[in-house]
Short mmCIF file of C-alpha atoms in Angstrom, two decimals:
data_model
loop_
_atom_site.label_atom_id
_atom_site.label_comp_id
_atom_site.label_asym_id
_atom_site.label_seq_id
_atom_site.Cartn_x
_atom_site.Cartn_y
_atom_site.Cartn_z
CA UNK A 157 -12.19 -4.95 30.73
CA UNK A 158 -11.76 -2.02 28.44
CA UNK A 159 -15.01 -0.96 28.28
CA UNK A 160 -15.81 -0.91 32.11
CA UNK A 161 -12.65 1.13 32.17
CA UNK A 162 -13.45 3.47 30.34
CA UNK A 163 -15.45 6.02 32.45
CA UNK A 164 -18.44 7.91 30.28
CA UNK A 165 -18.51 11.41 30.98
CA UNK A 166 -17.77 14.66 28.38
CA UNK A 167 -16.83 18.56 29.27
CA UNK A 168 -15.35 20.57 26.92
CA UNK A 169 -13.89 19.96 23.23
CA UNK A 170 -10.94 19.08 21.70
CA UNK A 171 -10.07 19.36 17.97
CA UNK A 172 -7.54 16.28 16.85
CA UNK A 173 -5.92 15.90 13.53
CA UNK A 174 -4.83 12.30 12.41
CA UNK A 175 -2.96 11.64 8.89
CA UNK A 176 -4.62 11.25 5.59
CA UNK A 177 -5.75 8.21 4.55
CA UNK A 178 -2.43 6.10 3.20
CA UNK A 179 -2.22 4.39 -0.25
CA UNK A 180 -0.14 1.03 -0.61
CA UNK A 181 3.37 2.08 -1.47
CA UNK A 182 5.26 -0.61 -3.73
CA UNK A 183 8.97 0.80 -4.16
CA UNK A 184 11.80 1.55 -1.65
CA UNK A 185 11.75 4.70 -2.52
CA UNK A 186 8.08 5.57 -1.70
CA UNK A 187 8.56 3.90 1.17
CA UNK A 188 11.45 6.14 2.28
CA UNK A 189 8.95 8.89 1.63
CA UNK A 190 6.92 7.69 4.21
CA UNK A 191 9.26 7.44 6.57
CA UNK A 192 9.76 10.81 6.22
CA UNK A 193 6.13 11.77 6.36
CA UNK A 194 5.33 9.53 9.62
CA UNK A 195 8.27 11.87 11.14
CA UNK A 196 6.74 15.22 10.04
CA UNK A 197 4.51 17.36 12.69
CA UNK A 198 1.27 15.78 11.71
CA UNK A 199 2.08 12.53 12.09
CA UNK A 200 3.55 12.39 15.74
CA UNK A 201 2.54 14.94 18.54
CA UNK A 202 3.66 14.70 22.44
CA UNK A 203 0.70 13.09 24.22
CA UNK A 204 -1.38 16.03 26.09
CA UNK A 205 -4.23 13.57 27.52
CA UNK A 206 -4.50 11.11 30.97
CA UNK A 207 -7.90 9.49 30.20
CA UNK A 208 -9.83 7.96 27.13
CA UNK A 209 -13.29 7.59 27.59
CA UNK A 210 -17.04 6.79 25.98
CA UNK A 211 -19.96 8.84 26.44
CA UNK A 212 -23.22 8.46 24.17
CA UNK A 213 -24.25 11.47 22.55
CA UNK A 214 -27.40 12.30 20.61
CA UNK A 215 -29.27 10.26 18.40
CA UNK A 216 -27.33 6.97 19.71
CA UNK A 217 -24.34 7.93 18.46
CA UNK A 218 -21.03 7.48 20.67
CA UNK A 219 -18.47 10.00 21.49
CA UNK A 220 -14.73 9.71 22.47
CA UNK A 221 -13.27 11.74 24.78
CA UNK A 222 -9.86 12.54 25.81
CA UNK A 223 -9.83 13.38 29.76
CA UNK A 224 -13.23 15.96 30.24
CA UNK A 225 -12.58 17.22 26.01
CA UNK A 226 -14.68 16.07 23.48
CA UNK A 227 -12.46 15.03 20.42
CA UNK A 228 -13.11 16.60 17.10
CA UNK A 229 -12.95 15.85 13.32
CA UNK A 230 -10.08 17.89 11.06
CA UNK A 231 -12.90 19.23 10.03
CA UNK A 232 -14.25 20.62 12.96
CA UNK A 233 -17.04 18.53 13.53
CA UNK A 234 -18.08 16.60 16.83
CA UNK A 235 -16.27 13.14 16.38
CA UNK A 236 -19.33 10.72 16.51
CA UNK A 237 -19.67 7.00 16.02
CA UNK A 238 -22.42 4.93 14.92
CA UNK A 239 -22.15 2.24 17.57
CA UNK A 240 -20.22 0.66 20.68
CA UNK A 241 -18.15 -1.67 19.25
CA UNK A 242 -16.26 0.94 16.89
CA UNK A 243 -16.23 3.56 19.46
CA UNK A 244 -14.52 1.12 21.50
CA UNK A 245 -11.91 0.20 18.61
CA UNK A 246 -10.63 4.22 18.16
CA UNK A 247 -10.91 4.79 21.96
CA UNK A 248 -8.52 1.14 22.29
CA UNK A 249 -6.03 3.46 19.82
CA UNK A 250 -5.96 6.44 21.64
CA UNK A 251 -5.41 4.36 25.29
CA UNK A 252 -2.26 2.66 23.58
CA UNK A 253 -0.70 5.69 22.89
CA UNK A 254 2.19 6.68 25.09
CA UNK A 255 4.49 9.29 25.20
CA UNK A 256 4.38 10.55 22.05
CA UNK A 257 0.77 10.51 19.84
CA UNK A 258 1.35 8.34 16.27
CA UNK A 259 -1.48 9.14 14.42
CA UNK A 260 -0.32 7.00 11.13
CA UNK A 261 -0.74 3.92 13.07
CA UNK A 262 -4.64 5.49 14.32
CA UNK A 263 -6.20 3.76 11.25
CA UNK A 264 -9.48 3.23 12.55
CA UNK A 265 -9.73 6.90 13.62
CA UNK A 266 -8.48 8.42 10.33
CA UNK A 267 -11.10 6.39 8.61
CA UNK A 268 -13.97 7.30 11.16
CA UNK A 269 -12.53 10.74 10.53
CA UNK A 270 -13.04 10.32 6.54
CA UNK A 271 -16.37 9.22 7.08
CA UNK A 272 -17.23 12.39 9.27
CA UNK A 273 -15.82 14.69 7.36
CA UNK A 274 -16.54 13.46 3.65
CA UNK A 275 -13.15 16.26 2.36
CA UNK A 276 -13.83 14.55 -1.26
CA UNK A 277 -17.21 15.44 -1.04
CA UNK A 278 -18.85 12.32 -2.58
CA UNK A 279 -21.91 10.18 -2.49
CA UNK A 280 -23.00 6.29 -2.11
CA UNK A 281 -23.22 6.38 -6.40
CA UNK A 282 -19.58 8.34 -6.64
CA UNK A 283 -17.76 6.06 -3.90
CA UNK A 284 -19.06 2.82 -5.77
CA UNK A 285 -18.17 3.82 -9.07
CA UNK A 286 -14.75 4.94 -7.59
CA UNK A 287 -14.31 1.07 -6.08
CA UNK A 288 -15.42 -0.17 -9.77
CA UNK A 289 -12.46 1.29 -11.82
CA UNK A 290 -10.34 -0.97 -9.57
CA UNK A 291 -12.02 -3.82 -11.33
CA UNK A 292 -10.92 -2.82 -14.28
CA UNK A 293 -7.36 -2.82 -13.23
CA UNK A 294 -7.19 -5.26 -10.53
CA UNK A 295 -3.95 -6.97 -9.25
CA UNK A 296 -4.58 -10.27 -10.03
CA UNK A 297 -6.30 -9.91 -13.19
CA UNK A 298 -3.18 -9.17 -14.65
CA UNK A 299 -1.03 -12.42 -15.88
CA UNK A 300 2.53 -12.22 -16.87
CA UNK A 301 4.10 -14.55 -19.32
CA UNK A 302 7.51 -15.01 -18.20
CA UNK A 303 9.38 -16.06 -16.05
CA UNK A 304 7.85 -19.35 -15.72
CA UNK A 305 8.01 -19.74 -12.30
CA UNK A 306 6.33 -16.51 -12.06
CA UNK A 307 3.30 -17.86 -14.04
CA UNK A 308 2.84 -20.71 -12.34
CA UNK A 309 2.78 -19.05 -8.94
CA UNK A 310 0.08 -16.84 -10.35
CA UNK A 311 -1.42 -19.95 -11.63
CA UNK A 312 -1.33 -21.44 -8.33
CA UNK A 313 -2.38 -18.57 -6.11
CA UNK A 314 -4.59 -16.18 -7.92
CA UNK A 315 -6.91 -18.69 -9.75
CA UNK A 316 -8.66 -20.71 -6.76
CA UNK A 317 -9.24 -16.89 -5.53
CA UNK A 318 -10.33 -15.74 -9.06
CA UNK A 319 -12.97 -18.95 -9.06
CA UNK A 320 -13.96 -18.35 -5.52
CA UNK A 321 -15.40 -15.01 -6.81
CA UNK A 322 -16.90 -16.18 -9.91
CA UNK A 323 -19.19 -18.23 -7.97
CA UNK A 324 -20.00 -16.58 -5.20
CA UNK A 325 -21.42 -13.63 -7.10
CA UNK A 326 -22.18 -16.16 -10.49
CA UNK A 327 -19.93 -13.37 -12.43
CA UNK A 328 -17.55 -13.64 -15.44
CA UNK A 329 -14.15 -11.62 -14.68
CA UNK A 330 -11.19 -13.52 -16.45
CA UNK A 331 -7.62 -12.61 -16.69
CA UNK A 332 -5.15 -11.42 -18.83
CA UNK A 333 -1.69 -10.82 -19.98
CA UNK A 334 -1.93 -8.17 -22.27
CA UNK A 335 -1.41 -4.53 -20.62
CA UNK A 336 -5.23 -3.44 -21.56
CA UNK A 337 -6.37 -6.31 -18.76
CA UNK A 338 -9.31 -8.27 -19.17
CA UNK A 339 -12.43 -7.08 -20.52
CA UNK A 340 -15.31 -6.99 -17.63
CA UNK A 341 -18.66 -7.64 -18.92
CA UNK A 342 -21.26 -4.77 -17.87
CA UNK A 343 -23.86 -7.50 -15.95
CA UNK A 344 -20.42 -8.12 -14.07
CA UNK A 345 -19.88 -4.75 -12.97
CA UNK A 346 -24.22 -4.61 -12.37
CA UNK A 347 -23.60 -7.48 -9.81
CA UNK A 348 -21.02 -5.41 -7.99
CA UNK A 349 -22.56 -2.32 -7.75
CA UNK A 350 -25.57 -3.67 -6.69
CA UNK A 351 -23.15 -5.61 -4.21
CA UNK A 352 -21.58 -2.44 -3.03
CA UNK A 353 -25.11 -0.56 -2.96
CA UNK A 354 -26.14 -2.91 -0.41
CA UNK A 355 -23.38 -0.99 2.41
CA UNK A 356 -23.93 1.74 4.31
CA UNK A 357 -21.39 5.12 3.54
CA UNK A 358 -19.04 4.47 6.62
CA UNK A 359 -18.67 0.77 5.60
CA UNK A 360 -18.09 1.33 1.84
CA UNK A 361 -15.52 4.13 3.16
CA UNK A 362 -13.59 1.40 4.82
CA UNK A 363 -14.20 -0.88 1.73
CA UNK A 364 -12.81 1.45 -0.51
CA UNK A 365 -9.71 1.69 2.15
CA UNK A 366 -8.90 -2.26 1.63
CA UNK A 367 -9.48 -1.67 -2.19
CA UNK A 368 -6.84 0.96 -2.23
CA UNK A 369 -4.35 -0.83 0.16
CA UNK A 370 -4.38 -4.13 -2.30
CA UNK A 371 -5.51 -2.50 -5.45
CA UNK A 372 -7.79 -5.58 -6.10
CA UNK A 373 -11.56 -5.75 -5.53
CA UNK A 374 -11.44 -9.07 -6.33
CA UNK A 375 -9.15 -9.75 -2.75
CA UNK A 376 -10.84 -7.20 -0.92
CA UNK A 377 -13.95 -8.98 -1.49
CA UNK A 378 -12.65 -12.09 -0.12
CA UNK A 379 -11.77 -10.66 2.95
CA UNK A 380 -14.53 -8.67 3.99
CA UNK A 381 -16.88 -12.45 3.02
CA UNK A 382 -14.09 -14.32 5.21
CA UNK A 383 -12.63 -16.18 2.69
CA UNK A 384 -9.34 -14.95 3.08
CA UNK A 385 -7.75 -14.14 6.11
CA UNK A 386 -5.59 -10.51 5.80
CA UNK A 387 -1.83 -12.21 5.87
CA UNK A 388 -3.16 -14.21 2.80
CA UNK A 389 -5.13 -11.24 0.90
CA UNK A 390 -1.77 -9.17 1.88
CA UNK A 391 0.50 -12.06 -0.11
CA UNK A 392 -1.42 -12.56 -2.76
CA UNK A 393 -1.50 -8.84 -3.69
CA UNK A 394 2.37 -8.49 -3.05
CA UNK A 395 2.96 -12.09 -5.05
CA UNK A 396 5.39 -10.43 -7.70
CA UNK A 397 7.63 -8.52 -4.98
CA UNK A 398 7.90 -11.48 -2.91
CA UNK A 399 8.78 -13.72 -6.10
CA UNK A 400 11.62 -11.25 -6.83
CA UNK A 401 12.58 -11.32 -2.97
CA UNK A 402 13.34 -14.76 -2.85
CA UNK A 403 15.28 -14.55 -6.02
CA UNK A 404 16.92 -11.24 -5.15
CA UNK A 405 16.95 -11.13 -1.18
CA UNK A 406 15.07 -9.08 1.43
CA UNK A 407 16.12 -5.50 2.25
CA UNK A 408 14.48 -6.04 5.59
CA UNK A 409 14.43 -2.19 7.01
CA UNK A 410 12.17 -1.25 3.27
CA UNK A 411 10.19 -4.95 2.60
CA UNK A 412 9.58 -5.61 6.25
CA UNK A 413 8.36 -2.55 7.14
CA UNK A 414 6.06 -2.24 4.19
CA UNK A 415 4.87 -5.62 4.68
CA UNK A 416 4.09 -5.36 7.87
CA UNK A 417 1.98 -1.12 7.00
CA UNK A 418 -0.17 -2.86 4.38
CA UNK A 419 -1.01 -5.57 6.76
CA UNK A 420 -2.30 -3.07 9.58
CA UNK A 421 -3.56 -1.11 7.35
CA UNK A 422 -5.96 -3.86 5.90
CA UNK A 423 -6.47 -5.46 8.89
CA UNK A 424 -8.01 -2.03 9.93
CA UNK A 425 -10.21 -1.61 7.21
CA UNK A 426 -11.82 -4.67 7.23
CA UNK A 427 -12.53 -4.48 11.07
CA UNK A 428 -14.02 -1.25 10.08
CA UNK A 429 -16.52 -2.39 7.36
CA UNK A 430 -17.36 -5.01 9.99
CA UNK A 431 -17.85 -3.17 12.78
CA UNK A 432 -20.04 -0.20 10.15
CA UNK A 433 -21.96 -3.11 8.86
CA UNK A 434 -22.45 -6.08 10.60
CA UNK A 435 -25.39 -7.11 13.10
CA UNK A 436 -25.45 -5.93 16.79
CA UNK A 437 -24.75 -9.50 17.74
CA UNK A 438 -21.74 -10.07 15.51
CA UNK A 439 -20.60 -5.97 17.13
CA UNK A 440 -21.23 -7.82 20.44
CA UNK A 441 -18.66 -10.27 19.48
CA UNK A 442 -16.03 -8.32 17.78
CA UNK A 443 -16.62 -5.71 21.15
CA UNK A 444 -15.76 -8.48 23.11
CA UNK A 445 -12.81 -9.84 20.72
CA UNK A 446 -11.11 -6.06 21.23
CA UNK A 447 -11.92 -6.01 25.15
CA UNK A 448 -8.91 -7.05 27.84
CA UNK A 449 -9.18 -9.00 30.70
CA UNK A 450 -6.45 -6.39 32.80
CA UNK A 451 -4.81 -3.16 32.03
CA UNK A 452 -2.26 -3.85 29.29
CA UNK A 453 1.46 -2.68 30.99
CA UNK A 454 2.94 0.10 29.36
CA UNK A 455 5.51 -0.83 26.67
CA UNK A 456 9.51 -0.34 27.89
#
């Protein structure tokens, strides 16, 4: 298994730079411009390490190391994480690597790196009321009233979601079709804070990730309770594109490959919260979930 492969031992220190965290790009041409970002310097480096390892560190915390170097923060600082189950996620990232280091697929060590590093500088109070605006605007809050086919598939798909919510949290959040959006009642936006006060800073860091990926609280919130599972929560925030795709066609090198970076990047934000957040037994079982029975063979 992974972790019993993964020998603990640290010597030295190594400083690591991983990209930015991404926001969801909607148009070809944004996603052209990542293309050409993921190609720059930052975003791929020739692979300089043999062995990923675990050591613990100070305090409980967990360190990665790459052969006998400690690896850093962008920031500088010791990279640290809270417990064994996500150290064993970003080491599983820096294993797969091969010959040449992609950090924009690292998503799990850019966020851990966020977290570490705070470069916005913000609290608990500042990241929740950052996650709140997106209620204001969310994805599927917004209605449009033609074509019809295109209201009825939001019909379809967004209310059961948009009813889910209402009673899970016993809330009031509407839609609309005007371009103001719904009004959200204040005890509506109490409930959620007081839902959002209730995570730690690293998971409302990878909360605020999946917010930002699907622009919607609303699905976010349905994956991180399990309601949704990340291909749906991915489909139901791309519903207009994909209603034009099947009238228009697929321009598979753009829609594919932005289809399939907004699904691994969600998928790796809510494993995140999870693995900031949850109980040691459920870390227990997502360590397991993420462990291998052999050595994976190198990719051809």
């Amino acid at each position: 298994m992974l972790r019993n492969a993964l020998r603990l031992y640290c010597k030295g220190s190594l400083t690591v730079y991983c990209c930015p965290v991404m926001t969801r790009q909607k148009q070809t041409c944004h996603v052209l411009e990542n293309r050409r970002t993921y190609s720059s310097a930052m975003s791929e480096r020739k692979k300089f390490y043999q062995d990923v390892s675990i050591s613990h560190g100070e305090g409980g915390v967990f360190e990665i190391n790459l052969d006998h170097r400690k690896l850093k923060t962008p920031g500088g600082k010791l990279f640290t994480v809270p417990n064994e189950a996500l150290a064993v996620a970003v080491a599983t990232e820096w294993d797969v690597q091969r010959d040449t280091l992609k950090f924009y697929t690292m998503h799990m060590t850019t966020l851990c790196n966020t977290a570490l590093d705070n470069p916005t500088q913000r609290n608990k109070d500042q990241m929740i009321a950052a996650a709140l605006k997106y209620l204001e605007t969310d994805t599927i809050c917004y209605r449009v009233e033609e074509p019809p086919g295109l209201v009825q598939l939001q019909k379809t798909e967004w209310d059961p979601v948009m009813d889910w919510i209402e009673k899970r949290y016993n809330v009031v959040i509407g839609s609309s079709s005007n371009i103001m959006g719904p009004t959200i009642p204040e005890e509506t936006k109490d409930t959620f804070r007081q839902h959002l006060a209730s995570y730690n800073f690293w998971a409302l860091t990878g909360l605020e990730f999946v917010i930002t990926q699907l622009k919607s609280v609303i699905l976010s919130f349905g994956l991180i309770d399990r309601h949704l599972m990340v291909e749906k929560a991915v489909q139901l925030s791309r519903l207009e594109e994909e209603f034009q795709i099947h009238h228009w066609g697929n321009v598979e090198w753009a829609h594919e490959y932005d289809l399939q970076e907004l699904r691994s990047r969600t998928a790796a934000g809510v494993l995140f919260v999870h693995l900031s957040s949850e109980s040691a037994t459920m870390k227990r079982k997502l360590l397991q979930d993420l462990e291998f029975p052999q050595p994976r063979k190198p990719w051809n």
